[in-house]
JSON list of C-alpha atoms and ligand atoms in Angstrom, two decimals:
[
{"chain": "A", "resi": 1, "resn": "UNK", "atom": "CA", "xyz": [9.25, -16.72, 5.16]},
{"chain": "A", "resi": 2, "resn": "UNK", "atom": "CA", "xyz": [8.98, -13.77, 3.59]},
{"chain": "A", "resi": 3, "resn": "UNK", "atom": "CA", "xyz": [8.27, -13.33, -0.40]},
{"chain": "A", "resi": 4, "resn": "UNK", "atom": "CA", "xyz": [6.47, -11.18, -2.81]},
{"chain": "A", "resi": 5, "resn": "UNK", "atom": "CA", "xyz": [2.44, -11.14, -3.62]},
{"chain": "A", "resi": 6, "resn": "UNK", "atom": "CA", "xyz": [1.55, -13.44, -5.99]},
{"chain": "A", "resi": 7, "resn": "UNK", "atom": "CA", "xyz": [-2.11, -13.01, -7.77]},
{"chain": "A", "resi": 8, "resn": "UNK", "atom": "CA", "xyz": [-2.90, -16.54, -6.46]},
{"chain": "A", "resi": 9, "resn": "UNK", "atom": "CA", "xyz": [-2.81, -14.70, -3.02]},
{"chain": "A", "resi": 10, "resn": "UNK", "atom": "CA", "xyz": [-5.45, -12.32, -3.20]},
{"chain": "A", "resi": 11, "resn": "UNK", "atom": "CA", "xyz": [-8.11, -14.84, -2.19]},
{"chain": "A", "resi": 12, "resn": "UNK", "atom": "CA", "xyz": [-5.85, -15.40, 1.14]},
{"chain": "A", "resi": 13, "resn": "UNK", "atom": "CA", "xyz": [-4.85, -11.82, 1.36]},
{"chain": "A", "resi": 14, "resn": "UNK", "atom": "CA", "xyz": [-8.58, -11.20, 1.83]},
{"chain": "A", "resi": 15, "resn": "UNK", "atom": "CA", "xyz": [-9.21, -13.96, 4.40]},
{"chain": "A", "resi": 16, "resn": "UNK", "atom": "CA", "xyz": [-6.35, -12.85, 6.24]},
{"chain": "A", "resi": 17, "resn": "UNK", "atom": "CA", "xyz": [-7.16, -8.85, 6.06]},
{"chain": "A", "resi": 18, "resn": "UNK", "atom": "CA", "xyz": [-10.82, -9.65, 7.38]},
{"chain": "A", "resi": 19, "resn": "UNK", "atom": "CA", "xyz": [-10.01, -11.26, 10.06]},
{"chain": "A", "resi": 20, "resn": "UNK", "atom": "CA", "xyz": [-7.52, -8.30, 11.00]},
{"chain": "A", "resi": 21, "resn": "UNK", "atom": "CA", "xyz": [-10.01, -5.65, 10.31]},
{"chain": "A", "resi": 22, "resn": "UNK", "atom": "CA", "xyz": [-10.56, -4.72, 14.08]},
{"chain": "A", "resi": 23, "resn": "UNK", "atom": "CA", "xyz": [-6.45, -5.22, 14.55]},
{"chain": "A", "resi": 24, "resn": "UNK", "atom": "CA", "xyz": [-5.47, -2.53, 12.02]},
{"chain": "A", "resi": 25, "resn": "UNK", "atom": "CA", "xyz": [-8.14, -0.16, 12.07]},
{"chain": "A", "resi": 26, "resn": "UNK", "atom": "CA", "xyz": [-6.27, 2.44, 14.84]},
{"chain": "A", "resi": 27, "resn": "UNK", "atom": "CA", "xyz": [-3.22, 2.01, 12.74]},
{"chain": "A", "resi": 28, "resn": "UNK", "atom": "CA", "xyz": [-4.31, 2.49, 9.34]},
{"chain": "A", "resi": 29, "resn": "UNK", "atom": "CA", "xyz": [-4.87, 5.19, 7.12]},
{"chain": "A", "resi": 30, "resn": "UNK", "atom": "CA", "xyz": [-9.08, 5.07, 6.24]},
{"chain": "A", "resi": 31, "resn": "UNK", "atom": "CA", "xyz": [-10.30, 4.13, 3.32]},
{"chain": "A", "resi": 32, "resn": "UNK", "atom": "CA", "xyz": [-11.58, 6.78, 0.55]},
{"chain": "A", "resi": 33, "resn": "UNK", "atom": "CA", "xyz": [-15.14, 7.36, 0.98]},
{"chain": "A", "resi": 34, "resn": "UNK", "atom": "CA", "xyz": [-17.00, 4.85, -1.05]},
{"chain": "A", "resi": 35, "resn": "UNK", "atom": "CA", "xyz": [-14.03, 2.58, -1.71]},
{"chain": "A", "resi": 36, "resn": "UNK", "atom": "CA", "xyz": [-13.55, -1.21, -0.54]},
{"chain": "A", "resi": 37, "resn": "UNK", "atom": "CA", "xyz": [-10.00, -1.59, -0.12]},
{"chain": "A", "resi": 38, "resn": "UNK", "atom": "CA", "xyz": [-10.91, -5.36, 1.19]},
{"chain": "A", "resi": 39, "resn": "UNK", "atom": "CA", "xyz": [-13.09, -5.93, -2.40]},
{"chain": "A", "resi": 40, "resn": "UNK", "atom": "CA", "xyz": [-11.24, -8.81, -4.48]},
{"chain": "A", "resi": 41, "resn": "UNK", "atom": "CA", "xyz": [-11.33, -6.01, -7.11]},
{"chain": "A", "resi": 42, "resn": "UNK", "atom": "CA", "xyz": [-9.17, -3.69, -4.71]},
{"chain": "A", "resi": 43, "resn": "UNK", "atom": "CA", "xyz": [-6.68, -6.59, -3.61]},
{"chain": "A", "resi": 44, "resn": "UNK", "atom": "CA", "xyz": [-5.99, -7.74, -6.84]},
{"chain": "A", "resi": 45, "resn": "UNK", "atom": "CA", "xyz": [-5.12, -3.93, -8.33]},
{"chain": "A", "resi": 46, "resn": "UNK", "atom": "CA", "xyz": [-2.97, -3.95, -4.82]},
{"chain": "A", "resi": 47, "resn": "UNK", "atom": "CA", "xyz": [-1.12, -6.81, -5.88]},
{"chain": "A", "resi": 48, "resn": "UNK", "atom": "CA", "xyz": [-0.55, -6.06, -9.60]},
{"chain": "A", "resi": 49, "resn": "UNK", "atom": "CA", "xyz": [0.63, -2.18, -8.10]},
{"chain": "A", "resi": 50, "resn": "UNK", "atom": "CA", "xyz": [2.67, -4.30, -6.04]},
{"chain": "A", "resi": 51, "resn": "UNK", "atom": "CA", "xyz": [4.39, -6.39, -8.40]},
{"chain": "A", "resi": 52, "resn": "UNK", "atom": "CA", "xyz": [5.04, -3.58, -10.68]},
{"chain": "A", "resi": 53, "resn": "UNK", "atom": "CA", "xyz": [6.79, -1.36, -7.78]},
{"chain": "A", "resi": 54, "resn": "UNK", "atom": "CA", "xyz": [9.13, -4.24, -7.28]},
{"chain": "A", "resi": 55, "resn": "UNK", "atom": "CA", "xyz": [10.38, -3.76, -10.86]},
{"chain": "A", "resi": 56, "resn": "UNK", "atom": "CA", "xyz": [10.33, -0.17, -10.96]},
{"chain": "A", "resi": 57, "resn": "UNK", "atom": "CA", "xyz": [12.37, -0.14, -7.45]},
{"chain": "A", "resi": 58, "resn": "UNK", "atom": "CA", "xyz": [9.54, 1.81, -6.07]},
{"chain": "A", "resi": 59, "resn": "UNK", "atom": "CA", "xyz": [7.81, -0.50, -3.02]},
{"chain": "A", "resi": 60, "resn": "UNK", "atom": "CA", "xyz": [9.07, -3.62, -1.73]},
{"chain": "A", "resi": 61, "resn": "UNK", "atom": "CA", "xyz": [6.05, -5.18, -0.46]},
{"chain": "A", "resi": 62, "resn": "UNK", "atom": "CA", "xyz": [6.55, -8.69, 1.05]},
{"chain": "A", "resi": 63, "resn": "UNK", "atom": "CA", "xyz": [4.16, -11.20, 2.61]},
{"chain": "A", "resi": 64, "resn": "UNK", "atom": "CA", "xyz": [5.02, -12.95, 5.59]},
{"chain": "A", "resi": 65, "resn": "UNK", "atom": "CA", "xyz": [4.00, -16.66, 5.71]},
{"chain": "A", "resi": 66, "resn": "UNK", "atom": "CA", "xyz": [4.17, -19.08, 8.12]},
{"chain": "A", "resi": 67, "resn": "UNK", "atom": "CA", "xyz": [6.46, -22.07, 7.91]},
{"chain": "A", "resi": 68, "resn": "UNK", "atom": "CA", "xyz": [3.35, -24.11, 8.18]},
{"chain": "A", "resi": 69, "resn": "UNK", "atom": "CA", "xyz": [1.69, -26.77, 5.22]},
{"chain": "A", "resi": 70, "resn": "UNK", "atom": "CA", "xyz": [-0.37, -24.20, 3.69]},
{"chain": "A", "resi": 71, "resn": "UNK", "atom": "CA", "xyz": [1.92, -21.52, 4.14]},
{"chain": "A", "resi": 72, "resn": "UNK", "atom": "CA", "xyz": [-0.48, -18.63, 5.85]},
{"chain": "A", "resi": 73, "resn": "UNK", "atom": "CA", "xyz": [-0.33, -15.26, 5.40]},
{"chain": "A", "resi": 74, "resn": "UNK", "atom": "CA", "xyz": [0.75, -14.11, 9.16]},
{"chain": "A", "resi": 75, "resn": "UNK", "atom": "CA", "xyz": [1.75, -10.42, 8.34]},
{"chain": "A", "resi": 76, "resn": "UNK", "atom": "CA", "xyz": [3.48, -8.02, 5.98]},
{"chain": "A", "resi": 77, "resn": "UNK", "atom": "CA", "xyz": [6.40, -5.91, 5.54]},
{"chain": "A", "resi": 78, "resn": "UNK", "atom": "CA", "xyz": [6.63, -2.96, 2.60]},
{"chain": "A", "resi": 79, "resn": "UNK", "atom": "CA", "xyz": [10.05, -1.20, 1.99]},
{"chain": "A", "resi": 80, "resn": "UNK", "atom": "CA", "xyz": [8.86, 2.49, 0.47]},
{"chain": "A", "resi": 81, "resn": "UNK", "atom": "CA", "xyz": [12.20, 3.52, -1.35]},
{"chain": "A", "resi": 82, "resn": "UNK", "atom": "CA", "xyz": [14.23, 6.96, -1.99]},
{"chain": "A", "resi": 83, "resn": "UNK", "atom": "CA", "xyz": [16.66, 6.93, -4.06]},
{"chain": "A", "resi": 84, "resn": "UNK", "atom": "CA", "xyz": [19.03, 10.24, -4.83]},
{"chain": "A", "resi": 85, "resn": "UNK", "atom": "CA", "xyz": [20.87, 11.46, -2.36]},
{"chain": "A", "resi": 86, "resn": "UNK", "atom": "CA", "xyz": [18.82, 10.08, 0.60]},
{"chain": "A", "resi": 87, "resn": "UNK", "atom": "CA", "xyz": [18.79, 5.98, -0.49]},
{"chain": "A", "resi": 88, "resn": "UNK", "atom": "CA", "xyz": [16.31, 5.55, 2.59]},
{"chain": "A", "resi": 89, "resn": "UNK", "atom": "CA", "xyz": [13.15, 3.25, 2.64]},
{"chain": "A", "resi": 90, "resn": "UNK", "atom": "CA", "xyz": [10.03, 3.93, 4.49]},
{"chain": "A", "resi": 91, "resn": "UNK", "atom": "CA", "xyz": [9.44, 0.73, 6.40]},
{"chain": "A", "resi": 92, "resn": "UNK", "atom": "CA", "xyz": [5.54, -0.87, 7.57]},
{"chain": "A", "resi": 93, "resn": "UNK", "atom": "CA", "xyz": [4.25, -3.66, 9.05]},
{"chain": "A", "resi": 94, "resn": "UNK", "atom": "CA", "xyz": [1.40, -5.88, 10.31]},
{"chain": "A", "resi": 95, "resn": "UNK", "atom": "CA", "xyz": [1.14, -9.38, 11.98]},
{"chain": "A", "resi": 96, "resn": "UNK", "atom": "CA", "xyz": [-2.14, -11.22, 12.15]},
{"chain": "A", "resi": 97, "resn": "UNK", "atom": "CA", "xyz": [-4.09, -10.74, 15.76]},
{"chain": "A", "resi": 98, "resn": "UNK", "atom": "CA", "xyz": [-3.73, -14.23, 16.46]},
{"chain": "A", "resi": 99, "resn": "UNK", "atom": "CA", "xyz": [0.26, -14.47, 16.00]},
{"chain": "A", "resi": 100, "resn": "UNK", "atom": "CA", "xyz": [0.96, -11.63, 18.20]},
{"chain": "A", "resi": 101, "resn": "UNK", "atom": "CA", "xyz": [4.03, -11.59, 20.59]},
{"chain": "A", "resi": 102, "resn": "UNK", "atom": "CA", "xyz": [5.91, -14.45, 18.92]},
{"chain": "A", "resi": 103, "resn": "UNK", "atom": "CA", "xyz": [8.96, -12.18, 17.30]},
{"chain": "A", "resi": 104, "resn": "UNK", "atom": "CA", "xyz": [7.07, -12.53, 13.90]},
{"chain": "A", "resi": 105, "resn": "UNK", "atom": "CA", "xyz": [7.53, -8.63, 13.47]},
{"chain": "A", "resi": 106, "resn": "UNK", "atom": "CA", "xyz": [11.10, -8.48, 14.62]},
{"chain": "A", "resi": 107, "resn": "UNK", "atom": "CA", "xyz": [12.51, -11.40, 12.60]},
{"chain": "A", "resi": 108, "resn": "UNK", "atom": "CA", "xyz": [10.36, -10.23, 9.63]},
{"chain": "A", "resi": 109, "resn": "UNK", "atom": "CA", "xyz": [11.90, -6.66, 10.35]},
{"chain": "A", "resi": 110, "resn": "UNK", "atom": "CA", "xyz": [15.31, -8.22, 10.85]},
{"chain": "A", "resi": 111, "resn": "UNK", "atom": "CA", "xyz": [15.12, -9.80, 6.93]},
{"chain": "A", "resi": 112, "resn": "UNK", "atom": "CA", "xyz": [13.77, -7.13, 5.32]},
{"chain": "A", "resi": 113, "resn": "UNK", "atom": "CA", "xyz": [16.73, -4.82, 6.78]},
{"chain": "A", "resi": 114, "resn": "UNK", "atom": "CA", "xyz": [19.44, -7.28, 5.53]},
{"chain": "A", "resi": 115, "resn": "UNK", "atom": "CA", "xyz": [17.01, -7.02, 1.71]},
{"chain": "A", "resi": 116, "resn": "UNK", "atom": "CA", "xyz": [17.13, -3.23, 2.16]},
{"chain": "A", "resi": 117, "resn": "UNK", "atom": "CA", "xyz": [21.46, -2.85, 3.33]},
{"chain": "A", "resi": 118, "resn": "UNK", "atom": "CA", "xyz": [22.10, -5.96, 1.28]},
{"chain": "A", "resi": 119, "resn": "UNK", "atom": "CA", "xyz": [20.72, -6.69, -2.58]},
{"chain": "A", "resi": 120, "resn": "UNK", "atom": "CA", "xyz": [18.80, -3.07, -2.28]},
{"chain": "A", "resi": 121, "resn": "UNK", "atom": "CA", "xyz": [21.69, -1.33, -2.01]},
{"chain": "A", "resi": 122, "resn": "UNK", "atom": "CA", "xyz": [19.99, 1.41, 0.60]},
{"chain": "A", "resi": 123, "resn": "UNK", "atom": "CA", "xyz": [21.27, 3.96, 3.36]},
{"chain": "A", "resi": 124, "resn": "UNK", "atom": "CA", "xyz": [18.89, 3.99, 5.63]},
{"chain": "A", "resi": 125, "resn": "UNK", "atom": "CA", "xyz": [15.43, 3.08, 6.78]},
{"chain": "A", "resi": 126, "resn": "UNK", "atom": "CA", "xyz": [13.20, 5.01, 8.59]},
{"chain": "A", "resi": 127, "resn": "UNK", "atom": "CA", "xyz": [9.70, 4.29, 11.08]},
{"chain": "A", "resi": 128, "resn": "UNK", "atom": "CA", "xyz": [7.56, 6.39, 12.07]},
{"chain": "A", "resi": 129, "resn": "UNK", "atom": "CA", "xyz": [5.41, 5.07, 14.80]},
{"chain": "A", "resi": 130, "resn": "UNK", "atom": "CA", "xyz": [2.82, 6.14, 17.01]},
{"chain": "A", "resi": 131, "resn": "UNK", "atom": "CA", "xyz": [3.74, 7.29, 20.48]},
{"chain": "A", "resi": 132, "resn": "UNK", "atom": "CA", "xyz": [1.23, 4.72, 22.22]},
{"chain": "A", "resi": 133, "resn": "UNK", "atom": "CA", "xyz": [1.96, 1.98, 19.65]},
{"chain": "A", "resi": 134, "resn": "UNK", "atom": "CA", "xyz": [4.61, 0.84, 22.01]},
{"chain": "A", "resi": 135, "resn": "UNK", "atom": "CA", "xyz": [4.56, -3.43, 20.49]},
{"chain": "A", "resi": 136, "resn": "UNK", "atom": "CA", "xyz": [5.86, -1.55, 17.32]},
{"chain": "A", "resi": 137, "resn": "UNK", "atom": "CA", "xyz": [8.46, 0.67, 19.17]},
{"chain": "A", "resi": 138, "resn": "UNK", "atom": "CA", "xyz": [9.46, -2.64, 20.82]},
{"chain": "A", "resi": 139, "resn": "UNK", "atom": "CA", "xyz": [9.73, -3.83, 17.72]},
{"chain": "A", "resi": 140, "resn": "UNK", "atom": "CA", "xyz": [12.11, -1.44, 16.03]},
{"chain": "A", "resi": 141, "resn": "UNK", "atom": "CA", "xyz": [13.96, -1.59, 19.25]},
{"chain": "A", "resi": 142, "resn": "UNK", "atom": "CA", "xyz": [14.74, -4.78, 19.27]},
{"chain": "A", "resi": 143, "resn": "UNK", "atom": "CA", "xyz": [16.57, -4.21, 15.54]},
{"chain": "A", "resi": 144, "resn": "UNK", "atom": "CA", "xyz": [18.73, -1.22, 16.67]},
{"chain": "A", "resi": 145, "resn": "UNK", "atom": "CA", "xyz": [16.75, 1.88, 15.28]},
{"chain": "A", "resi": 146, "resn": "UNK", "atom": "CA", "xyz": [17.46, 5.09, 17.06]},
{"chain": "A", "resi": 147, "resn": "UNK", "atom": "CA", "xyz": [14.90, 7.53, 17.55]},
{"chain": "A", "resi": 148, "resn": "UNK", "atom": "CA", "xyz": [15.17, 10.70, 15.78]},
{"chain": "A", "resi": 149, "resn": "UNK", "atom": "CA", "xyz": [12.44, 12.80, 17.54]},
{"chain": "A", "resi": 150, "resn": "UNK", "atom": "CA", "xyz": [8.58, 13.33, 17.23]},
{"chain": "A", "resi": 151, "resn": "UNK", "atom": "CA", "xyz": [6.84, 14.73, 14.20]},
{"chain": "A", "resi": 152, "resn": "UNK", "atom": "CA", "xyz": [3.68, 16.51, 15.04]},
{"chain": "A", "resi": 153, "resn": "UNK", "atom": "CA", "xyz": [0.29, 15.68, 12.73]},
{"chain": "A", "resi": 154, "resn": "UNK", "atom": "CA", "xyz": [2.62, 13.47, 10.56]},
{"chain": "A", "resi": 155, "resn": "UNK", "atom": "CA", "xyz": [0.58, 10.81, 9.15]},
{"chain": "A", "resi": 156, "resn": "UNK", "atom": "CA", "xyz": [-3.46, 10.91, 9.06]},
{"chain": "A", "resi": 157, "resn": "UNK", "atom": "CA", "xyz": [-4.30, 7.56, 10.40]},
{"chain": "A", "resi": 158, "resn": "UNK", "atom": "CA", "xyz": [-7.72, 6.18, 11.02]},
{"chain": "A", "resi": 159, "resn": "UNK", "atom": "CA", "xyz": [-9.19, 9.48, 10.18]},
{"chain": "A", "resi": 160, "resn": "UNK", "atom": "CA", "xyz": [-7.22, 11.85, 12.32]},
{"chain": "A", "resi": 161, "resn": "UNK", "atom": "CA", "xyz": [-3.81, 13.60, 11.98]},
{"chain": "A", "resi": 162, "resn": "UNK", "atom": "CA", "xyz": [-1.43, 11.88, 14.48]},
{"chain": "A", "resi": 163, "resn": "UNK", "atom": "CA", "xyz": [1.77, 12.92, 15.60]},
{"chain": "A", "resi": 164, "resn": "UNK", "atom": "CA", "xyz": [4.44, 10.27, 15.02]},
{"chain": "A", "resi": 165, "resn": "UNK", "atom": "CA", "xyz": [8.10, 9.26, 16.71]},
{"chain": "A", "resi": 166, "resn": "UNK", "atom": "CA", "xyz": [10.53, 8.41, 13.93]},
{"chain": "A", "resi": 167, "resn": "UNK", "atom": "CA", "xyz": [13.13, 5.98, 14.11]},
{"chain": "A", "resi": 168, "resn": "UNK", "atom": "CA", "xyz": [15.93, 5.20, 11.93]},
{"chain": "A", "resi": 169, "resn": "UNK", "atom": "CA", "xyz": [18.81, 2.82, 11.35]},
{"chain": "A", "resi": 170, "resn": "UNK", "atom": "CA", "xyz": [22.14, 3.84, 8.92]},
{"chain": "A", "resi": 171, "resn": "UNK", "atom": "CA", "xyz": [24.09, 1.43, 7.29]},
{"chain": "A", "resi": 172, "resn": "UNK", "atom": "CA", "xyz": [26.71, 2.18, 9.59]},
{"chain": "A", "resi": 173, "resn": "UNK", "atom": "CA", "xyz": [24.45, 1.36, 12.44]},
{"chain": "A", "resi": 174, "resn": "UNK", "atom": "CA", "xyz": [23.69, -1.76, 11.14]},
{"chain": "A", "resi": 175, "resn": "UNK", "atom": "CA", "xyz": [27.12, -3.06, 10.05]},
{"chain": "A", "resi": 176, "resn": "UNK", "atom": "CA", "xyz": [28.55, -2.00, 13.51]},
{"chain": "A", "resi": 177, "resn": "UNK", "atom": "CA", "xyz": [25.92, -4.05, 15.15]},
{"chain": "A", "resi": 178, "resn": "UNK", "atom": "CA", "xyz": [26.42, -6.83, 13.13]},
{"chain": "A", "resi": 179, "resn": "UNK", "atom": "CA", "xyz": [30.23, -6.75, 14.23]},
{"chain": "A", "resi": 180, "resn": "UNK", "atom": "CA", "xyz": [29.11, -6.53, 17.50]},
{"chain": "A", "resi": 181, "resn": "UNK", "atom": "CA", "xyz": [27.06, -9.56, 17.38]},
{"chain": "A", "resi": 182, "resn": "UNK", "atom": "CA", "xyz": [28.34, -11.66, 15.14]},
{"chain": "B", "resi": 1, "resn": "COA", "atom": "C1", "xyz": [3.20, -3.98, 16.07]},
{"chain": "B", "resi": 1, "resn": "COA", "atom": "C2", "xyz": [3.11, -5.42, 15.59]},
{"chain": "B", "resi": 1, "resn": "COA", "atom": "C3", "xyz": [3.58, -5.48, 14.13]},
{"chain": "B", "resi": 1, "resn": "COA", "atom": "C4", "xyz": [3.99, -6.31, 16.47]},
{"chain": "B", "resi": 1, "resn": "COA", "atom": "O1", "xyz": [3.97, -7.63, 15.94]},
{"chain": "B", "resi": 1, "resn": "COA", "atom": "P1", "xyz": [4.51, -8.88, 16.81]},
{"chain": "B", "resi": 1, "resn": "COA", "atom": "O2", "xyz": [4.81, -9.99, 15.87]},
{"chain": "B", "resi": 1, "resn": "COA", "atom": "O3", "xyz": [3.58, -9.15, 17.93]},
{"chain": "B", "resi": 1, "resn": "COA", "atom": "O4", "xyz": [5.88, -8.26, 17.37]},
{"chain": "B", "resi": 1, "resn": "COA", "atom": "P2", "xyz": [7.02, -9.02, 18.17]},
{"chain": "B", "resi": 1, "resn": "COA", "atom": "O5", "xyz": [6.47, -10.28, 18.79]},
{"chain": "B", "resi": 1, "resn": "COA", "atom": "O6", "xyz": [8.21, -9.14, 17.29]},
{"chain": "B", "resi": 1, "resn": "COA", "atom": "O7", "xyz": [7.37, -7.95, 19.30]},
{"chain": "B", "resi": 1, "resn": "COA", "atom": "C5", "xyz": [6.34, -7.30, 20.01]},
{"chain": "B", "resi": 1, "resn": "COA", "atom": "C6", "xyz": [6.91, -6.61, 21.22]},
{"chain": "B", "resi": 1, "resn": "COA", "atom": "O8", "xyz": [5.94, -5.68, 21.71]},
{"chain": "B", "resi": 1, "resn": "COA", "atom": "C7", "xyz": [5.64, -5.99, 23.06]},
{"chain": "B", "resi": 1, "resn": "COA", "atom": "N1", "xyz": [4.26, -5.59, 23.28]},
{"chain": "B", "resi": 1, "resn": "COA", "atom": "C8", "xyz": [3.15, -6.13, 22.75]},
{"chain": "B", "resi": 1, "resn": "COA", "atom": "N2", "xyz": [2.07, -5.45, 23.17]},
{"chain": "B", "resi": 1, "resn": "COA", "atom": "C9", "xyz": [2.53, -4.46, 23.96]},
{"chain": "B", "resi": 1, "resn": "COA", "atom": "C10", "xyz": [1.92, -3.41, 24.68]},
{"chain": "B", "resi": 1, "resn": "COA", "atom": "N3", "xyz": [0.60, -3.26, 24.68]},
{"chain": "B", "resi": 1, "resn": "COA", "atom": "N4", "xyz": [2.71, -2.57, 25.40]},
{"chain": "B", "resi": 1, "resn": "COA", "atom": "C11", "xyz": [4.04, -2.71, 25.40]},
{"chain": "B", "resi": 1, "resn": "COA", "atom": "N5", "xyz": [4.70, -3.67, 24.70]},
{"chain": "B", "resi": 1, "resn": "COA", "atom": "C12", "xyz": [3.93, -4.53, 24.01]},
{"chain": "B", "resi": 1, "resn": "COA", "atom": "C13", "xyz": [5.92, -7.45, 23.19]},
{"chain": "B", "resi": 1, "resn": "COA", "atom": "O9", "xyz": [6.12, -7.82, 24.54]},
{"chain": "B", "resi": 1, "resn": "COA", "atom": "C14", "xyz": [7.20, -7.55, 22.36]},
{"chain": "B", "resi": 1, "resn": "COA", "atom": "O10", "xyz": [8.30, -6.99, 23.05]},
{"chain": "B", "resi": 1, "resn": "COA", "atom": "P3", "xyz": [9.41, -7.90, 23.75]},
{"chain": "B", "resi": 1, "resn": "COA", "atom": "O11", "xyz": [9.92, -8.81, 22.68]},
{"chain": "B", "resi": 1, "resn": "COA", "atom": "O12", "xyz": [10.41, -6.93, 24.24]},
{"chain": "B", "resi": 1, "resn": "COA", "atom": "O13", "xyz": [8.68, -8.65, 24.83]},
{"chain": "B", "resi": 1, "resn": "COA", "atom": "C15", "xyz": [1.64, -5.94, 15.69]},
{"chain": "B", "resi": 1, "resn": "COA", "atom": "O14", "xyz": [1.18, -5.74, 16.99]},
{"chain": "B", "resi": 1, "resn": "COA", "atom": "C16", "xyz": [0.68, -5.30, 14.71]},
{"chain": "B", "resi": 1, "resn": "COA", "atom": "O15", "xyz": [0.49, -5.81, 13.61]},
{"chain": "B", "resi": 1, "resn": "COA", "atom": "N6", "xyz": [0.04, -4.20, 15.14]},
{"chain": "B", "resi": 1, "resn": "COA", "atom": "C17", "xyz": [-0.94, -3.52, 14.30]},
{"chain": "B", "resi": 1, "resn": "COA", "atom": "C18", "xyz": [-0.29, -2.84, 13.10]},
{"chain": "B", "resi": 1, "resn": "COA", "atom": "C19", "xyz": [0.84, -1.93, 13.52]},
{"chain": "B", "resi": 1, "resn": "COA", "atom": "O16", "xyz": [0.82, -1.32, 14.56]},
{"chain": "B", "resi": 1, "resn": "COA", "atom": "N7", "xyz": [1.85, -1.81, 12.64]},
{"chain": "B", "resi": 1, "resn": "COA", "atom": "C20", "xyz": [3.00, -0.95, 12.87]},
{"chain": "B", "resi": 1, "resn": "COA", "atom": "C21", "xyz": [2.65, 0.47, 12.59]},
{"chain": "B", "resi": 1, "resn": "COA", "atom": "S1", "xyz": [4.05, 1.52, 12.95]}
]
C-alpha cells in the first residue's frame, strides 16, 4: 500500500530508517556535518516538509506499507515534480533490507507511475541510477524506462560525486505499453 506520511509515523519512520542505515548508506546523499537526519526532531520537520510539498505540488513522497496487521513501513517512493514545459518528476526509492527481492520496488514503482500519468497529470519521469546499482536498474526495467545515457559526477552520494545512468519513461511510452499489455 502506498500512502502519504502521517506525523503518527515518525516514531516508525525512525525504527524503520535505523535498521536500514547500513542498506542506504552507498546510495544516499550524507548528512550535513553536525546534523541527525535520523533525530525525531529531523523526521518530524521531514514529514511536515513532506506534507506541505504534497499541497504545493512540489514532492510526492509516499510510504510503502506492508499489507500486514500493523501495517510496516517496508520502503518509500518520492515523485520530485517539474512543471512548465517539462511536466517530468524525479523519481526515488528504498525497500527495507529485509524485504529485498520480493517486487516491492517494482509494484511500488508501477503505482506511483499510474499517480504521476494519471491524477498528476505529468509527462514524464525520470531515474537516475548508479551504474553498479543494477537491483534498481532491474527495477526501472521491469516498468519500461528507457535509458537516456550516462551523466558524469551527477549526484554527490555518500560523500563523493558519482556519475549516474538516467532513465526515463513518456506518457506515450507508458500508454503504448499499457495497450500492449492490457
Ligand atoms: C533497489 C531496491 C529499491 C530494489 O528493491 P526490491 O524491492 O528488492 O526490488 P524488486 O524485488 O522489485 O526487484 C529487484 C531486482 O533486482 C535484482 N537484483 C537484486 N540484487 C541484484 C544484484 N546485486 N545484481 C543484479 N540484480 C539484482 C533482483 O533479482 C530483481 O530483478 P528480477 O525481478 O529481474 O529478478 C532496493 O535494493 C534498495 O532499497 N536499495 C537501496 C536504495 C536504492 O538503491 N535506491 C534506488 C536508488 S536509484
Amino acid at each position: 500500500v502506498l500512502r502519504p506520511p502521517r506525523p503518527s509515523d515518525v516514531g516508525a519512520l525512525r525504527a524503520s530508517l535505523r535498521e536500514n542505515v547500513e542498506h542506504l548508506r552507498p546510495w544516499t546523499p550524507a548528512a550535513a556535518d553536525g546534523a541527525d537526519p535520523l533525530s525525531l526532531t529531523e523526521l518530524a520537520r521531514g514529514v511536515a516538509r513532506a506534507r506541505r510539498d504534497w499541497t504545493q505540488d512540489a514532492q510526492y513522497t509516499l510510504l510503502v506499507t506492508a499489507r500486514e496487521p500493523d501495517e510496516p513501513i517496508v520502503g518509500r517512493i518520492a515523485l520530485t515534480v517539474m512543471r512548465s514545459a517539462f511536466q517530468n518528476a524525479y523519481v526515488g526509492y528504498w525497500v527495507h533490507a529485509d524485504r529485498q527481492g520480493q517486487g516491492l520496488a517494482t509494484e511500488a514503482l508501477g503505482l506511483a507511475i499510474e499517480l504521476a500519468f494519471g491524477p498528476l497529470g505529468l509527462h514524464r519521469l525520470q531515474a537516475a541510477i548508479m551504474p553498479r546499482n543494477l537491483a534498481s536498474q532491474r527495477v526501472v526495467a521491469h516498468q519500461g524506462f528507457r535509458r537516456e545515457g550516462l551523466a558524469e559526477r551527477y549526484l554527490q552520494i555518500a560523500g563523493r560525486w558519482e556519475d549516474h545512468l538516467l532513465f526515463a519513461l513518456t506518457l506515450e511510452e507508458w500508454e503504448r505499453r499499457r495497450s500492449r499489455v492490457g
